Short mmCIF file of C-alpha atoms and ligand atoms in Angstrom, two decimals:
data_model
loop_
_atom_site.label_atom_id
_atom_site.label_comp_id
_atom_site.label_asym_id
_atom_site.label_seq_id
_atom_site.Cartn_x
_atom_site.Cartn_y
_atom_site.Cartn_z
CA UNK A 1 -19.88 19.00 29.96
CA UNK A 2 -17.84 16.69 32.10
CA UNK A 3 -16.04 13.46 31.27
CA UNK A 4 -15.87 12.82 35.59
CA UNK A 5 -17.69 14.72 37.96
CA UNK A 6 -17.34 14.22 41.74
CA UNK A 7 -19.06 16.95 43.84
CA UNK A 8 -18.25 17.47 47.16
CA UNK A 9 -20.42 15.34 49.37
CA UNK A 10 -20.80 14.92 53.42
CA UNK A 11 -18.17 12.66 53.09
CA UNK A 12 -15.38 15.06 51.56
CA UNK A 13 -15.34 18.91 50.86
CA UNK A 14 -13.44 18.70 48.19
CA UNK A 15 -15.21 18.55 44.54
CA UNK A 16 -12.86 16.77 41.27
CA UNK A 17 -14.18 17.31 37.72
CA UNK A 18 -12.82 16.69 34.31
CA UNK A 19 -14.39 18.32 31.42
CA UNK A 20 -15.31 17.53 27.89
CA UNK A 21 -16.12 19.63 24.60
CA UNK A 22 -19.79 19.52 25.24
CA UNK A 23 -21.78 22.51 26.47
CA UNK A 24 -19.92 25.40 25.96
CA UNK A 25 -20.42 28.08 22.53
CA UNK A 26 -16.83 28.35 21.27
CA UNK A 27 -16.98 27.45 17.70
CA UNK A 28 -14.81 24.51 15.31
CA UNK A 29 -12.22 22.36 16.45
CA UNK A 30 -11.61 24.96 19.60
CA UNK A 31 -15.01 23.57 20.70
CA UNK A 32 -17.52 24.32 21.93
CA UNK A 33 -16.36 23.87 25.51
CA UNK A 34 -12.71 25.01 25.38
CA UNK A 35 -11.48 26.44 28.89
CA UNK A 36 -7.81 27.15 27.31
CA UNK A 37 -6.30 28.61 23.97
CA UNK A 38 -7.06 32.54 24.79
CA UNK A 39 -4.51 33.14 22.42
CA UNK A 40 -6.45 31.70 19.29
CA UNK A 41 -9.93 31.57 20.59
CA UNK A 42 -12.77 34.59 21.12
CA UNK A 43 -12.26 35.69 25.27
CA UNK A 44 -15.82 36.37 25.33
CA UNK A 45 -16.53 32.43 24.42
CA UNK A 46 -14.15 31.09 26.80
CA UNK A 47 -15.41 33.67 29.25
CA UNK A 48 -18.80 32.39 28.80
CA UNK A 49 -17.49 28.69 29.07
CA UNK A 50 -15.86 29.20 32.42
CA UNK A 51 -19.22 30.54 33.80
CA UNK A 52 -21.17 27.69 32.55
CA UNK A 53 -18.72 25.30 34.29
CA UNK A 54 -19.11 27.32 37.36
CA UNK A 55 -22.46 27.58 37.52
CA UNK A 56 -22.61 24.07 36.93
CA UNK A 57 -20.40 23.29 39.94
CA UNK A 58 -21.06 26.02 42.13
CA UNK A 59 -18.05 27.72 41.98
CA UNK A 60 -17.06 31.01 41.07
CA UNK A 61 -13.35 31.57 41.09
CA UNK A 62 -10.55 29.82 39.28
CA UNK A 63 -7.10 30.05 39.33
CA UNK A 64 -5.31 29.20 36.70
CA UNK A 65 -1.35 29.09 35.41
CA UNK A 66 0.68 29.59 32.13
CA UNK A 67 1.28 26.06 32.06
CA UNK A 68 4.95 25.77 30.40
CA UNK A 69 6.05 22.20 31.31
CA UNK A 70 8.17 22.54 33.96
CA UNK A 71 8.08 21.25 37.72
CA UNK A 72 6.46 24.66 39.63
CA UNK A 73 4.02 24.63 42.21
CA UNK A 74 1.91 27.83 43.31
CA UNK A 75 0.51 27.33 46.41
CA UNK A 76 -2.54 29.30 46.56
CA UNK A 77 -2.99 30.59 49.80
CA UNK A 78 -4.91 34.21 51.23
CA UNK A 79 -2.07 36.77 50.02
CA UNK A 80 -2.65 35.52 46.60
CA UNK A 81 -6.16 35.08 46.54
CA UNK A 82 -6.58 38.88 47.55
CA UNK A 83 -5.21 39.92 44.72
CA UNK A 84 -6.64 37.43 42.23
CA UNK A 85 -9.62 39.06 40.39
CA UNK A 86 -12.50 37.95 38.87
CA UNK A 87 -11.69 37.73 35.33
CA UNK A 88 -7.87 36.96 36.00
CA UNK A 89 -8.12 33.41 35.25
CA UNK A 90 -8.80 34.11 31.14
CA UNK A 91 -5.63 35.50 31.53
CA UNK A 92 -3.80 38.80 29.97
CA UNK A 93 -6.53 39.25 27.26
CA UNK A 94 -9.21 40.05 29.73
CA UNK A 95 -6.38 41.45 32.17
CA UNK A 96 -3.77 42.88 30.87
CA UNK A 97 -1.48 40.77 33.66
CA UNK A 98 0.03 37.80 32.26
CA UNK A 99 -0.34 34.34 33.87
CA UNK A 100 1.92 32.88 36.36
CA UNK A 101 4.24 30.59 34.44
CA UNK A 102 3.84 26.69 36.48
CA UNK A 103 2.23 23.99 36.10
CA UNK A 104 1.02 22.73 39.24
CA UNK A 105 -1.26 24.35 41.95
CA UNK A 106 -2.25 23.48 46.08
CA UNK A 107 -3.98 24.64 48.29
CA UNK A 108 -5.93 24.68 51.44
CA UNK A 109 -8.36 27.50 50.95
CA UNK A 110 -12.45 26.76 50.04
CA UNK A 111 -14.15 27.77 47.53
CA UNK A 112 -11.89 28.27 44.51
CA UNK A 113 -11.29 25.77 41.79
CA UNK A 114 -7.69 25.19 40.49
CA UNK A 115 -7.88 25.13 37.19
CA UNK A 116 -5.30 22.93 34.68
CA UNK A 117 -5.87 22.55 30.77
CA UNK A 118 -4.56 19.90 28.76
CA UNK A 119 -5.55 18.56 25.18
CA UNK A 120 -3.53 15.19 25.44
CA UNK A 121 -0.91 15.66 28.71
CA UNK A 122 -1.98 13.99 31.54
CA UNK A 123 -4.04 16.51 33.93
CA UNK A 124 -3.97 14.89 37.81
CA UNK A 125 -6.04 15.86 40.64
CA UNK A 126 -4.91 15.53 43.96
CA UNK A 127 -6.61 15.53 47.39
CA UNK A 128 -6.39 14.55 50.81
CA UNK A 129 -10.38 15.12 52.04
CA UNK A 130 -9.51 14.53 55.54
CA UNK A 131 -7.01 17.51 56.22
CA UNK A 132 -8.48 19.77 53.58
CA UNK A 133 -5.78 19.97 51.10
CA UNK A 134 -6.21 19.89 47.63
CA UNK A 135 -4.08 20.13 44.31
CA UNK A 136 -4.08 19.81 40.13
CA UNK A 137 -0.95 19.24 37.97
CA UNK A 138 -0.15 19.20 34.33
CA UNK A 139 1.99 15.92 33.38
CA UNK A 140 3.08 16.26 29.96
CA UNK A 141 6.16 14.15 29.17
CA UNK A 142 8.50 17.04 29.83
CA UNK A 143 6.88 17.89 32.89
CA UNK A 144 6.65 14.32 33.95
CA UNK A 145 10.48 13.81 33.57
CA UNK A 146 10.93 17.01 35.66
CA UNK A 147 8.86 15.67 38.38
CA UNK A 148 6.13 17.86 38.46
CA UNK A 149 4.02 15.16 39.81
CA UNK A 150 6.73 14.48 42.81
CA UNK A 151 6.74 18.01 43.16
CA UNK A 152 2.82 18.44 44.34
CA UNK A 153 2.84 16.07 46.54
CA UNK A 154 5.80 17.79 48.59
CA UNK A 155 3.87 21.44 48.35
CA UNK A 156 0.96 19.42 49.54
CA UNK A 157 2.43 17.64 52.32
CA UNK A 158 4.10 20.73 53.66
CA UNK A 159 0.78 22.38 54.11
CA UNK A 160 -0.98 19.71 56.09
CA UNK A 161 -1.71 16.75 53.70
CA UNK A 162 -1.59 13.09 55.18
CA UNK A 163 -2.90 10.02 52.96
CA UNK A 164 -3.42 11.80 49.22
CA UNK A 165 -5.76 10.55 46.38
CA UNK A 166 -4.32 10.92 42.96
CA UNK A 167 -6.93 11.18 40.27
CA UNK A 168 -6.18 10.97 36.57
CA UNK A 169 -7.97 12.56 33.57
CA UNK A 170 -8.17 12.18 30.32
CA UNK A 171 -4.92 12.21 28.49
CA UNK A 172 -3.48 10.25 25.04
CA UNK A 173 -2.76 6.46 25.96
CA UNK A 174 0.43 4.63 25.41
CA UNK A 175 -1.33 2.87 22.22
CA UNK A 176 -1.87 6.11 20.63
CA UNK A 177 1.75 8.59 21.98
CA UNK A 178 3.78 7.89 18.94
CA UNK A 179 7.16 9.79 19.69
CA UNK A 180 10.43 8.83 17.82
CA UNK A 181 13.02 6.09 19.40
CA UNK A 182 15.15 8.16 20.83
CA UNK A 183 12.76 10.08 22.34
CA UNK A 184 11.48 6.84 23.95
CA UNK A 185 14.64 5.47 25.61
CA UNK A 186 15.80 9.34 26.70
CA UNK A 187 12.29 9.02 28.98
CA UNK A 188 12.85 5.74 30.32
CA UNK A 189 15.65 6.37 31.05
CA UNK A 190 13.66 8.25 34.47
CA UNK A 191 10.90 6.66 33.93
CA UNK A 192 10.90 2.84 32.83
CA UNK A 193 7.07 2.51 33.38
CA UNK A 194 6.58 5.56 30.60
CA UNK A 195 8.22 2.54 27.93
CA UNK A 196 5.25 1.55 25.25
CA UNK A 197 4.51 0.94 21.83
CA UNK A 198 1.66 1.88 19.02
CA UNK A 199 -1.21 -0.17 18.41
CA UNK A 200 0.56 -0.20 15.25
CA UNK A 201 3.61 -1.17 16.04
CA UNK A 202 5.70 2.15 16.81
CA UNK A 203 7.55 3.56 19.71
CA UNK A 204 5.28 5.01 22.11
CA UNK A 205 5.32 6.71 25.75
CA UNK A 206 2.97 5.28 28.16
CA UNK A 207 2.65 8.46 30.77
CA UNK A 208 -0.79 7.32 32.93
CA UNK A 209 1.27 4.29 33.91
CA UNK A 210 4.92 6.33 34.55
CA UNK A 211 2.53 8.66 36.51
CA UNK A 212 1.00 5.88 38.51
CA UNK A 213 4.06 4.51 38.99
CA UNK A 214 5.76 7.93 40.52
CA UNK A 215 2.14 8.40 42.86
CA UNK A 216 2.50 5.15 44.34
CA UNK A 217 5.88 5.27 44.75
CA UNK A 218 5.47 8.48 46.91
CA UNK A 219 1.84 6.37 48.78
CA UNK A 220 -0.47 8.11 47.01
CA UNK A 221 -3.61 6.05 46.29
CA UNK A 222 -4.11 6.40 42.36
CA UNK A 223 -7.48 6.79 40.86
CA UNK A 224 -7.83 6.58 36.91
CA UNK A 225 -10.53 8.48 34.99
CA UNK A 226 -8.49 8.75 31.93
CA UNK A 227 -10.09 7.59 28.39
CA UNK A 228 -7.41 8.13 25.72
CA UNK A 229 -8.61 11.94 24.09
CA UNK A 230 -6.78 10.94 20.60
CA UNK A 231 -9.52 8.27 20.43
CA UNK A 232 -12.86 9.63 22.23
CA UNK A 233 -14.26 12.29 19.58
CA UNK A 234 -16.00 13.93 23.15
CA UNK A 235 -12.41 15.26 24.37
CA UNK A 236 -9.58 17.41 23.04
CA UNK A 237 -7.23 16.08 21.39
CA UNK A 238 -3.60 18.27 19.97
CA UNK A 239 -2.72 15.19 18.19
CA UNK A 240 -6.02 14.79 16.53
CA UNK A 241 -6.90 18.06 15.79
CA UNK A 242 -3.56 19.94 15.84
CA UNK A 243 -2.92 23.66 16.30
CA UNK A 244 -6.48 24.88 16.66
CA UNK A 245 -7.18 21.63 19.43
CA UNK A 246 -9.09 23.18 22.33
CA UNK A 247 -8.42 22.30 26.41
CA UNK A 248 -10.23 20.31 28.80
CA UNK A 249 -10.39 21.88 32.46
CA UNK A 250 -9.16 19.63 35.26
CA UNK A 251 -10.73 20.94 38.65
CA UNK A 252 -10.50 20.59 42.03
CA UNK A 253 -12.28 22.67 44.64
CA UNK A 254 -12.84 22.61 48.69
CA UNK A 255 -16.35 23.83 49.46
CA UNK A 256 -17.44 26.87 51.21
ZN1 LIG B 1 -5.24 6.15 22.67
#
């Protein structure tokens, strides 16, 4: 069920997982643990799959975003929470009210999970244990070159944070982000790190290390649990299995 699991312990409130396909019931290349894709999948499976992670980690609310590659934070704070119900993270399907459209969540309140999918973007975790502050940001290359990642730590810092880990998930690796030559230098252009090639032989964007690059720039300590997805059969992949590719949950939680 999870590629990285870090529950909260005495040492830290806050909990980090990333999951995998394993363990949940939706069916084909969606599956079976897909937390994302309400538009193609059954609700009532990914329903089931976000209590199953839950349960798993003790949690019981998520909040989760229309992810749409740009550089917007939601901070998460009591006003919003009190009107975020119980089935609202599935999204308009089970709700009727569409998703806030962002791609990057903080927050200081306990006991709700923020909640980013991603089937080859780079999903990052962010937390500072000691003030109780706590975020999760999708990194695709668009969002990356926007400065989503930049972005979180601000929102983060302006509600408390001091010295913040950066965690990364699972995401495609530089060997494996074929994207055409142009593409490539437009990129580096911001971000030289991002700069890669194939393992065979093609232009490629490397966006764990323009990511890392960006954290520490900002002095955020960088953690990396990121196997390439393309590569590990146990993750979701877009580029491997295309349209019908289901999402691994990035989550980070403060406990009660
Ligand atoms: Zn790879």
């Amino acid at each position: 069920m999870f590629s990285f699991l870090r529950p909260p312990d005495s040492g830290s409130r806050a909990g980090l997982a990333f999951t995998d396909r394993a363990g949940g019931v939706s069916q084909g290349s969606l599956g079976p643990l897909n937390l994302g894709r309400t538009d193609v999948d059954d609700l009532r499976h990914v329903r089931e799959n976000f209590v199953r992670v839950g349960a798993s980690l003790g949690v019981d609310r998520f909040i989760t975003l229309a992810q749409v590659h740009g550089p917007d934070v939601v901070v998460v704070d009591a006003e919003l929470l009190a009107t975020w119900g119980p089935e609202q993270h599935l999204g308009s399907g089970a709700t009727g009210t569409p998703l806030q459209a962002a791609d990057a969540l903080v927050t200081t309140q306990p006991g709700v999970a923020l909640c980013i999918r991603v089937a080859d973007c780079l999903p990052v975790l962010f937390v500072d244990s000691a003030r109780g502050v706590i975020g999760a940001a999708h990194a695709g290359r668009v969002g990356l070159a926007a400065g989503v990642l930049p972005r979180t730590v601000d929102a983060m810092r302006e509600l408390g944070a001091g010295e913040i880990q950066a965690w990364f998930g699972p995401h495609i690796c530089g060997a494996c982000y074929e994207v055409p030559a142009d593409m490539r230098e437009d990129v580096a252009r911001g971000l030289p790190e991002a700069y890669a090639e194939t393992s065979w032989g093609t232009p490629s964007l490397n966006l764990g290390a323009a990511a890392e690059a960006q954290l520490r720039a900002l002095g955020c300590v960088v953690r990396r649990e990121d196997p390439c997805t393309r590569t590990t059969p146990a993750l979701h992949s877009h580029r491997r299995d295309g349209a019908d590719a289901g999402r691994l949950g990035a989550l980070v939680w403060l406990a009660d």
